[in-house]
């Protein structure tokens, strides 16, 4: 009985491996030039038991893939789409623009150039980090810089008055 169960598991694993290999091959044919992304290809999962499980699998794998290819993807997505750029430019100056799924933030410079305030986020933490750093390499500047670096920045000469 145990031997039969192990044999069935082995057959199921081999089927899943073959299906994964076929899916990767199909994806490479559909997207030429992505051969270097082989390691980021999604494993083929057995059918999920519930909608919640399906959503969880999708979230986990989508995030893994985009986080894994973020730096390479960033180098290929540097220009906003012309229609999106035109839409941004047509908004009234000072508009609040929410870019959900901002990727590397390629639309954010268009927002700034048109005088808008942009809020952006992405499911991929790596892409969101690229977007944040490409817009402001120093996101936390000192709001009160010391004009005289030789002076004491603490105006209270006695930090412990007790």
PDB file of N, CA and C in Angstrom, residues 29-85:
ATOM      1  N   UNK A  29       8.450  31.115 -25.947  1.00  0.00           N
ATOM      2  CA  UNK A  29       8.028  31.345 -27.339  1.00  0.00           C
ATOM      3  C   UNK A  29       7.163  32.586 -27.445  1.00  0.00           C
ATOM      4  N   UNK A  30       6.329  32.826 -26.455  1.00  0.00           N
ATOM      5  CA  UNK A  30       5.430  33.989 -26.480  1.00  0.00           C
ATOM      6  C   UNK A  30       6.183  35.287 -26.225  1.00  0.00           C
ATOM      7  N   UNK A  31       7.288  35.222 -25.483  1.00  0.00           N
ATOM      8  CA  UNK A  31       8.057  36.416 -25.123  1.00  0.00           C
ATOM      9  C   UNK A  31       9.522  36.203 -25.472  1.00  0.00           C
ATOM     10  N   UNK A  32       9.908  36.366 -26.741  1.00  0.00           N
ATOM     11  CA  UNK A  32      11.305  36.173 -27.112  1.00  0.00           C
ATOM     12  C   UNK A  32      12.208  37.132 -26.335  1.00  0.00           C
ATOM     13  N   UNK A  33      13.401  36.664 -26.037  1.00  0.00           N
ATOM     14  CA  UNK A  33      14.360  37.512 -25.326  1.00  0.00           C
ATOM     15  C   UNK A  33      14.280  37.364 -23.821  1.00  0.00           C
ATOM     16  N   UNK A  34      13.434  36.451 -23.338  1.00  0.00           N
ATOM     17  CA  UNK A  34      13.300  36.276 -21.891  1.00  0.00           C
ATOM     18  C   UNK A  34      13.990  35.021 -21.386  1.00  0.00           C
ATOM     19  N   UNK A  35      14.877  34.454 -22.189  1.00  0.00           N
ATOM     20  CA  UNK A  35      15.541  33.215 -21.794  1.00  0.00           C
ATOM     21  C   UNK A  35      16.278  33.356 -20.462  1.00  0.00           C
ATOM     22  N   UNK A  36      16.809  34.568 -20.181  1.00  0.00           N
ATOM     23  CA  UNK A  36      17.557  34.759 -18.941  1.00  0.00           C
ATOM     24  C   UNK A  36      16.644  34.764 -17.726  1.00  0.00           C
ATOM     25  N   UNK A  37      15.332  34.800 -17.937  1.00  0.00           N
ATOM     26  CA  UNK A  37      14.397  34.829 -16.825  1.00  0.00           C
ATOM     27  C   UNK A  37      13.909  33.442 -16.437  1.00  0.00           C
ATOM     28  N   UNK A  38      14.570  32.408 -16.942  1.00  0.00           N
ATOM     29  CA  UNK A  38      14.144  31.039 -16.683  1.00  0.00           C
ATOM     30  C   UNK A  38      13.936  30.783 -15.191  1.00  0.00           C
ATOM     31  N   UNK A  39      14.848  31.283 -14.359  1.00  0.00           N
ATOM     32  CA  UNK A  39      14.759  31.025 -12.930  1.00  0.00           C
ATOM     33  C   UNK A  39      13.533  31.678 -12.316  1.00  0.00           C
ATOM     34  N   UNK A  40      13.021  32.727 -12.926  1.00  0.00           N
ATOM     35  CA  UNK A  40      11.871  33.426 -12.369  1.00  0.00           C
ATOM     36  C   UNK A  40      10.546  32.853 -12.847  1.00  0.00           C
ATOM     37  N   UNK A  41      10.578  31.857 -13.727  1.00  0.00           N
ATOM     38  CA  UNK A  41       9.329  31.309 -14.254  1.00  0.00           C
ATOM     39  C   UNK A  41       8.522  30.677 -13.126  1.00  0.00           C
ATOM     40  N   UNK A  42       7.225  30.795 -13.225  1.00  0.00           N
ATOM     41  CA  UNK A  42       6.343  30.273 -12.185  1.00  0.00           C
ATOM     42  C   UNK A  42       6.286  28.749 -12.213  1.00  0.00           C
ATOM     43  N   UNK A  43       6.325  28.127 -11.057  1.00  0.00           N
ATOM     44  CA  UNK A  43       6.116  26.684 -11.040  1.00  0.00           C
ATOM     45  C   UNK A  43       4.634  26.404 -11.293  1.00  0.00           C
ATOM     46  N   UNK A  44       4.353  25.302 -11.925  1.00  0.00           N
ATOM     47  CA  UNK A  44       2.964  24.943 -12.178  1.00  0.00           C
ATOM     48  C   UNK A  44       2.429  24.288 -10.913  1.00  0.00           C
ATOM     49  N   UNK A  45       1.398  24.891 -10.344  1.00  0.00           N
ATOM     50  CA  UNK A  45       0.789  24.375  -9.121  1.00  0.00           C
ATOM     51  C   UNK A  45      -0.390  23.486  -9.498  1.00  0.00           C
ATOM     52  N   UNK A  46      -0.705  22.555  -8.633  1.00  0.00           N
ATOM     53  CA  UNK A  46      -1.924  21.777  -8.818  1.00  0.00           C
ATOM     54  C   UNK A  46      -3.092  22.724  -8.598  1.00  0.00           C
ATOM     55  N   UNK A  47      -4.232  22.423  -9.148  1.00  0.00           N
ATOM     56  CA  UNK A  47      -5.395  23.302  -9.047  1.00  0.00           C
ATOM     57  C   UNK A  47      -5.687  23.610  -7.581  1.00  0.00           C
ATOM     58  N   UNK A  48      -5.857  24.896  -7.252  1.00  0.00           N
ATOM     59  CA  UNK A  48      -6.145  25.262  -5.855  1.00  0.00           C
ATOM     60  C   UNK A  48      -7.538  24.778  -5.448  1.00  0.00           C
ATOM     61  N   UNK A  49      -7.722  24.577  -4.155  1.00  0.00           N
ATOM     62  CA  UNK A  49      -8.991  24.068  -3.636  1.00  0.00           C
ATOM     63  C   UNK A  49     -10.040  25.150  -3.445  1.00  0.00           C
ATOM     64  N   UNK A  50      -9.611  26.425  -3.362  1.00  0.00           N
ATOM     65  CA  UNK A  50     -10.562  27.497  -3.096  1.00  0.00           C
ATOM     66  C   UNK A  50     -10.116  28.783  -3.791  1.00  0.00           C
ATOM     67  N   UNK A  51     -11.022  29.733  -3.854  1.00  0.00           N
ATOM     68  CA  UNK A  51     -10.692  31.038  -4.435  1.00  0.00           C
ATOM     69  C   UNK A  51      -9.634  31.743  -3.588  1.00  0.00           C
ATOM     70  N   UNK A  52      -9.710  31.575  -2.276  1.00  0.00           N
ATOM     71  CA  UNK A  52      -8.726  32.200  -1.386  1.00  0.00           C
ATOM     72  C   UNK A  52      -7.330  31.636  -1.641  1.00  0.00           C
ATOM     73  N   UNK A  53      -7.263  30.306  -1.817  1.00  0.00           N
ATOM     74  CA  UNK A  53      -5.977  29.679  -2.095  1.00  0.00           C
ATOM     75  C   UNK A  53      -5.436  30.138  -3.449  1.00  0.00           C
ATOM     76  N   UNK A  54      -6.329  30.260  -4.438  1.00  0.00           N
ATOM     77  CA  UNK A  54      -5.918  30.728  -5.769  1.00  0.00           C
ATOM     78  C   UNK A  54      -5.370  32.150  -5.676  1.00  0.00           C
ATOM     79  N   UNK A  55      -6.057  33.008  -4.932  1.00  0.00           N
ATOM     80  CA  UNK A  55      -5.599  34.396  -4.779  1.00  0.00           C
ATOM     81  C   UNK A  55      -4.252  34.438  -4.058  1.00  0.00           C
ATOM     82  N   UNK A  56      -4.086  33.596  -3.059  1.00  0.00           N
ATOM     83  CA  UNK A  56      -2.824  33.551  -2.324  1.00  0.00           C
ATOM     84  C   UNK A  56      -1.676  33.087  -3.222  1.00  0.00           C
ATOM     85  N   UNK A  57      -1.924  32.048  -4.028  1.00  0.00           N
ATOM     86  CA  UNK A  57      -0.899  31.561  -4.960  1.00  0.00           C
ATOM     87  C   UNK A  57      -0.517  32.643  -5.950  1.00  0.00           C
ATOM     88  N   UNK A  58      -1.524  33.329  -6.485  1.00  0.00           N
ATOM     89  CA  UNK A  58      -1.244  34.384  -7.456  1.00  0.00           C
ATOM     90  C   UNK A  58      -0.426  35.504  -6.819  1.00  0.00           C
ATOM     91  N   UNK A  59      -0.857  35.959  -5.639  1.00  0.00           N
ATOM     92  CA  UNK A  59      -0.119  37.039  -4.967  1.00  0.00           C
ATOM     93  C   UNK A  59       1.334  36.644  -4.740  1.00  0.00           C
ATOM     94  N   UNK A  60       1.539  35.435  -4.215  1.00  0.00           N
ATOM     95  CA  UNK A  60       2.892  34.990  -3.894  1.00  0.00           C
ATOM     96  C   UNK A  60       3.752  34.894  -5.152  1.00  0.00           C
ATOM     97  N   UNK A  61       3.235  34.268  -6.206  1.00  0.00           N
ATOM     98  CA  UNK A  61       4.042  34.058  -7.406  1.00  0.00           C
ATOM     99  C   UNK A  61       4.238  35.333  -8.215  1.00  0.00           C
ATOM    100  N   UNK A  62       3.212  36.154  -8.315  1.00  0.00           N
ATOM    101  CA  UNK A  62       3.360  37.415  -9.045  1.00  0.00           C
ATOM    102  C   UNK A  62       4.407  38.278  -8.356  1.00  0.00           C
ATOM    103  N   UNK A  63       4.322  38.384  -7.044  1.00  0.00           N
ATOM    104  CA  UNK A  63       5.301  39.187  -6.306  1.00  0.00           C
ATOM    105  C   UNK A  63       6.703  38.617  -6.484  1.00  0.00           C
ATOM    106  N   UNK A  64       6.851  37.296  -6.380  1.00  0.00           N
ATOM    107  CA  UNK A  64       8.171  36.670  -6.545  1.00  0.00           C
ATOM    108  C   UNK A  64       8.752  36.970  -7.924  1.00  0.00           C
ATOM    109  N   UNK A  65       7.934  36.844  -8.955  1.00  0.00           N
ATOM    110  CA  UNK A  65       8.422  37.071 -10.312  1.00  0.00           C
ATOM    111  C   UNK A  65       8.846  38.523 -10.495  1.00  0.00           C
ATOM    112  N   UNK A  66       7.970  39.465 -10.151  1.00  0.00           N
ATOM    113  CA  UNK A  66       8.311  40.873 -10.357  1.00  0.00           C
ATOM    114  C   UNK A  66       9.471  41.319  -9.472  1.00  0.00           C
ATOM    115  N   UNK A  67       9.517  40.847  -8.227  1.00  0.00           N
ATOM    116  CA  UNK A  67      10.667  41.189  -7.391  1.00  0.00           C
ATOM    117  C   UNK A  67      11.947  40.607  -7.974  1.00  0.00           C
ATOM    118  N   UNK A  68      11.856  39.408  -8.553  1.00  0.00           N
ATOM    119  CA  UNK A  68      13.033  38.748  -9.119  1.00  0.00           C
ATOM    120  C   UNK A  68      13.557  39.401 -10.390  1.00  0.00           C
ATOM    121  N   UNK A  69      12.670  40.003 -11.175  1.00  0.00           N
ATOM    122  CA  UNK A  69      13.103  40.595 -12.454  1.00  0.00           C
ATOM    123  C   UNK A  69      13.089  42.122 -12.427  1.00  0.00           C
ATOM    124  N   UNK A  70      12.853  42.729 -11.263  1.00  0.00           N
ATOM    125  CA  UNK A  70      12.657  44.184 -11.171  1.00  0.00           C
ATOM    126  C   UNK A  70      13.802  44.987 -11.791  1.00  0.00           C
ATOM    127  N   UNK A  71      15.022  44.664 -11.469  1.00  0.00           N
ATOM    128  CA  UNK A  71      16.164  45.460 -11.970  1.00  0.00           C
ATOM    129  C   UNK A  71      16.277  45.346 -13.497  1.00  0.00           C
ATOM    130  N   UNK A  72      16.090  44.146 -14.026  1.00  0.00           N
ATOM    131  CA  UNK A  72      16.159  43.953 -15.471  1.00  0.00           C
ATOM    132  C   UNK A  72      14.962  44.630 -16.146  1.00  0.00           C
ATOM    133  N   UNK A  73      13.792  44.481 -15.576  1.00  0.00           N
ATOM    134  CA  UNK A  73      12.570  45.057 -16.131  1.00  0.00           C
ATOM    135  C   UNK A  73      12.668  46.583 -16.149  1.00  0.00           C
ATOM    136  N   UNK A  74      13.239  47.149 -15.098  1.00  0.00           N
ATOM    137  CA  UNK A  74      13.401  48.603 -15.000  1.00  0.00           C
ATOM    138  C   UNK A  74      14.185  49.158 -16.192  1.00  0.00           C
ATOM    139  N   UNK A  75      15.186  48.435 -16.633  1.00  0.00           N
ATOM    140  CA  UNK A  75      16.001  48.899 -17.751  1.00  0.00           C
ATOM    141  C   UNK A  75      15.271  48.886 -19.085  1.00  0.00           C
ATOM    142  N   UNK A  76      14.119  48.224 -19.143  1.00  0.00           N
ATOM    143  CA  UNK A  76      13.374  48.165 -20.404  1.00  0.00           C
ATOM    144  C   UNK A  76      12.121  49.025 -20.388  1.00  0.00           C
ATOM    145  N   UNK A  77      11.761  49.593 -19.235  1.00  0.00           N
ATOM    146  CA  UNK A  77      10.534  50.394 -19.110  1.00  0.00           C
ATOM    147  C   UNK A  77      10.907  51.775 -18.595  1.00  0.00           C
ATOM    148  N   UNK A  78      11.319  52.637 -19.499  1.00  0.00           N
ATOM    149  CA  UNK A  78      11.822  53.940 -19.079  1.00  0.00           C
ATOM    150  C   UNK A  78      10.998  55.096 -19.613  1.00  0.00           C
ATOM    151  N   UNK A  79      10.069  54.833 -20.503  1.00  0.00           N
ATOM    152  CA  UNK A  79       9.333  55.906 -21.157  1.00  0.00           C
ATOM    153  C   UNK A  79       7.835  55.710 -20.944  1.00  0.00           C
ATOM    154  N   UNK A  80       7.113  56.769 -20.531  1.00  0.00           N
ATOM    155  CA  UNK A  80       5.659  56.598 -20.353  1.00  0.00           C
ATOM    156  C   UNK A  80       4.962  56.390 -21.687  1.00  0.00           C
ATOM    157  N   UNK A  81       3.832  55.730 -21.648  1.00  0.00           N
ATOM    158  CA  UNK A  81       3.045  55.547 -22.859  1.00  0.00           C
ATOM    159  C   UNK A  81       2.515  56.900 -23.303  1.00  0.00           C
ATOM    160  N   UNK A  82       2.545  57.210 -24.585  1.00  0.00           N
ATOM    161  CA  UNK A  82       2.130  58.531 -25.068  1.00  0.00           C
ATOM    162  C   UNK A  82       0.717  58.929 -24.653  1.00  0.00           C
ATOM    163  N   UNK A  83      -0.242  58.009 -24.687  1.00  0.00           N
ATOM    164  CA  UNK A  83      -1.616  58.367 -24.311  1.00  0.00           C
ATOM    165  C   UNK A  83      -1.731  58.654 -22.816  1.00  0.00           C
ATOM    166  N   UNK A  84      -0.993  57.939 -22.009  1.00  0.00           N
ATOM    167  CA  UNK A  84      -1.003  58.198 -20.568  1.00  0.00           C
ATOM    168  C   UNK A  84      -0.350  59.553 -20.301  1.00  0.00           C
ATOM    169  N   UNK A  85       0.758  59.803 -20.968  1.00  0.00           N
ATOM    170  CA  UNK A  85       1.455  61.087 -20.815  1.00  0.00           C
ATOM    171  C   UNK A  85       0.550  62.249 -21.233  1.00  0.00           C
TER     172      UNK A  85
END
